Amino acid sequence: MRGQLAIQHVHIHWDKATRGMPGSGIRNALPREVPFDPPRASDRGWLQRIEYRARDGFAPVTSYGELGEIEDWRVPLATRMEGDDHLWLRFNVANRAPHRPHLDGWIVRLPFGQRVTLRCNSKSDGDHDRWYFEDVVHVGWADTATLDLPVFREIDERALLY
């Protein structure tokens, strides 16, 4: 594959107790995109993950992983080349309920030098509580790992959870 991928995965996690105010006010004010500044150059690109958890007061926890060095299951998408200038994307964001069949296959044909954004949410019933999740995944494909690219497509697969 030519070029590099820049992947930013923003993951927000909360429970039923923080579903209403003041938790929802804090959660809705959280940034869904932050500056993308990987620690060094890479041959394939970078994954930046930002987690906000209600149990931690929605304090951001940021980590970087170099593509090709981190485990594949941590990367929230799969890629497939089409020629030299298009990359097919399939998102691997863990959607529990409701199921979104649109996310099961190769859904984006990303041209070189552009970016795409996916927004989705889900819920899961645990042993003692219901958990809610919101995921925003930004993907850029260019000569260097950057998200400062023209937006090719925005996909919003958020569903009503309450």
Coordinates of C-alpha atoms in Angstrom, one line a residue:
M1 CA 0.0 0.0 0.0
R2 CA 1.3 3.4 -0.9
G3 CA 1.1 6.2 1.6
Q4 CA 0.2 6.1 5.3
L5 CA -2.9 5.8 7.3
A6 CA -3.8 8.2 10.1
I7 CA -6.6 6.7 12.3
Q8 CA -8.0 8.5 15.3
H9 CA -10.5 6.6 17.4
V10 CA -12.5 8.5 20.0
H11 CA -14.3 6.2 22.4
I12 CA -16.8 7.5 25.0
H13 CA -18.1 5.0 27.6
W14 CA -20.8 5.7 30.2
D15 CA -23.4 3.9 32.3
K16 CA -27.0 4.3 33.1
A17 CA -26.2 6.4 36.2
T18 CA -24.5 9.1 34.1
R19 CA -27.0 9.0 31.3
G20 CA -28.8 12.1 32.5
M21 CA -27.6 15.5 33.8
P22 CA -24.9 16.4 34.7
G23 CA -23.2 13.5 33.0
S24 CA -24.9 14.1 29.6
G25 CA -23.8 17.8 29.6
I26 CA -20.2 16.8 30.2
R27 CA -20.4 14.0 27.6
N28 CA -21.9 16.2 24.9
A29 CA -19.2 18.8 25.4
L30 CA -16.4 16.3 24.9
P31 CA -14.4 16.8 21.6
R32 CA -15.0 14.2 19.0
E33 CA -11.7 15.1 17.2
V34 CA -8.4 16.2 18.8
P35 CA -5.1 17.2 17.2
F36 CA -3.3 14.3 15.5
D37 CA 0.4 14.4 16.4
P38 CA 2.1 11.0 16.3
P39 CA 5.4 10.7 18.2
R40 CA 7.6 9.9 15.2
A41 CA 7.6 9.0 11.5
S42 CA 6.2 5.6 10.5
D43 CA 6.2 3.5 7.3
R44 CA 2.5 2.5 7.6
G45 CA 0.9 5.2 9.8
W46 CA -0.6 5.5 13.3
L47 CA -3.6 4.7 15.4
Q48 CA -4.5 7.3 18.0
R49 CA -7.1 6.2 20.6
I50 CA -8.7 8.7 22.9
E51 CA -10.9 7.2 25.7
Y52 CA -13.4 9.1 27.9
R53 CA -15.0 7.0 30.6
A54 CA -17.7 8.2 33.0
R55 CA -16.2 6.2 35.9
D56 CA -13.0 8.3 35.5
G57 CA -14.8 11.6 35.3
F58 CA -14.5 11.7 31.5
A59 CA -10.8 12.5 31.8
P60 CA -9.1 11.8 28.4
V61 CA -6.7 8.9 28.1
T62 CA -4.7 9.1 24.9
S63 CA -2.5 6.4 23.3
Y64 CA -0.7 6.0 20.0
G65 CA 0.1 2.7 18.3
E66 CA 2.2 2.3 15.2
L67 CA 0.4 0.4 12.5
G68 CA 2.1 -2.9 11.8
E69 CA 3.4 -2.9 15.4
I70 CA 0.2 -3.1 17.4
E71 CA -2.2 -6.1 17.4
D72 CA -4.7 -6.1 14.5
W73 CA -7.7 -6.4 16.8
R74 CA -6.9 -3.0 18.3
V75 CA -7.3 -1.3 14.9
P76 CA -10.9 -0.2 14.4
L77 CA -10.9 -0.9 10.6
A78 CA -9.7 -3.2 7.9
T79 CA -8.4 -2.1 4.5
R80 CA -8.3 -3.5 1.0
M81 CA -6.5 -1.9 -2.0
E82 CA -8.2 -1.1 -5.3
G83 CA -5.7 -0.1 -7.8
D84 CA -3.2 2.5 -6.7
D85 CA -5.5 5.3 -5.7
H86 CA -8.5 3.8 -3.8
L87 CA -8.7 2.0 -0.5
W88 CA -11.7 0.1 0.7
L89 CA -12.6 0.4 4.4
R90 CA -14.6 -1.9 6.7
F91 CA -15.0 -0.6 10.2
N92 CA -14.5 -3.0 13.1
V93 CA -16.1 -0.9 15.9
A94 CA -17.8 -3.2 18.4
N95 CA -21.5 -2.4 17.9
R96 CA -23.5 -4.4 20.4
A97 CA -27.1 -3.2 20.1
P98 CA -28.8 -2.1 18.0
H99 CA -27.0 -4.0 15.2
R100 CA -26.1 -1.9 12.1
P101 CA -26.0 -4.1 9.0
H102 CA -24.5 -1.2 7.0
L103 CA -21.2 -1.7 9.0
D104 CA -20.8 -5.4 8.2
G105 CA -19.1 -5.0 4.8
W106 CA -16.7 -2.8 2.8
I107 CA -18.6 0.5 3.0
V108 CA -16.1 3.3 1.9
R109 CA -14.0 3.5 -1.2
L110 CA -11.5 6.2 0.0
P111 CA -9.5 8.1 -2.6
F112 CA -5.8 8.8 -1.9
G113 CA -5.3 12.2 -0.2
Q114 CA -8.7 12.4 1.6
R115 CA -10.3 11.3 4.8
V116 CA -13.5 9.8 6.1
T117 CA -15.3 10.0 9.5
L118 CA -17.6 7.3 11.0
R119 CA -19.9 8.1 14.0
C120 CA -21.8 5.2 15.7
N121 CA -23.1 4.3 19.1
S122 CA -24.3 1.2 20.9
K123 CA -25.4 -0.2 24.2
S124 CA -24.7 -3.4 26.1
D125 CA -26.3 -5.0 29.1
G126 CA -23.7 -6.1 31.7
D127 CA -24.1 -8.2 34.8
H128 CA -25.5 -5.3 36.9
D129 CA -25.9 -2.3 34.6
R130 CA -26.4 -1.1 31.1
W131 CA -23.4 0.4 29.3
Y132 CA -23.5 3.0 26.5
F133 CA -20.7 3.7 23.9
E134 CA -20.1 6.3 21.3
D135 CA -17.3 5.8 18.8
V136 CA -16.0 8.3 16.3
V137 CA -13.3 7.1 13.8
H138 CA -11.4 9.5 11.6
V139 CA -9.3 7.9 8.8
G140 CA -6.9 9.8 6.5
W141 CA -4.8 8.3 3.7
A142 CA -2.0 10.3 2.2
D143 CA 1.8 10.5 1.8
T144 CA 2.2 11.1 5.5
A145 CA 0.0 10.2 8.5
T146 CA -2.2 13.2 8.9
L147 CA -5.9 14.1 9.3
D148 CA -5.4 17.5 7.7
L149 CA -7.1 16.4 4.5
P150 CA -10.3 17.2 2.6
V151 CA -13.3 15.3 3.9
F152 CA -14.4 12.7 1.4
R153 CA -17.4 11.3 3.4
E154 CA -19.0 11.4 6.8
I155 CA -21.0 8.4 7.9
D156 CA -23.4 8.7 10.8
E157 CA -24.7 5.4 12.1
R158 CA -25.9 6.7 15.5
A159 CA -29.2 5.2 16.7
L160 CA -31.6 6.2 19.4
L161 CA -30.4 4.3 22.5
Y162 CA -32.8 5.4 25.3

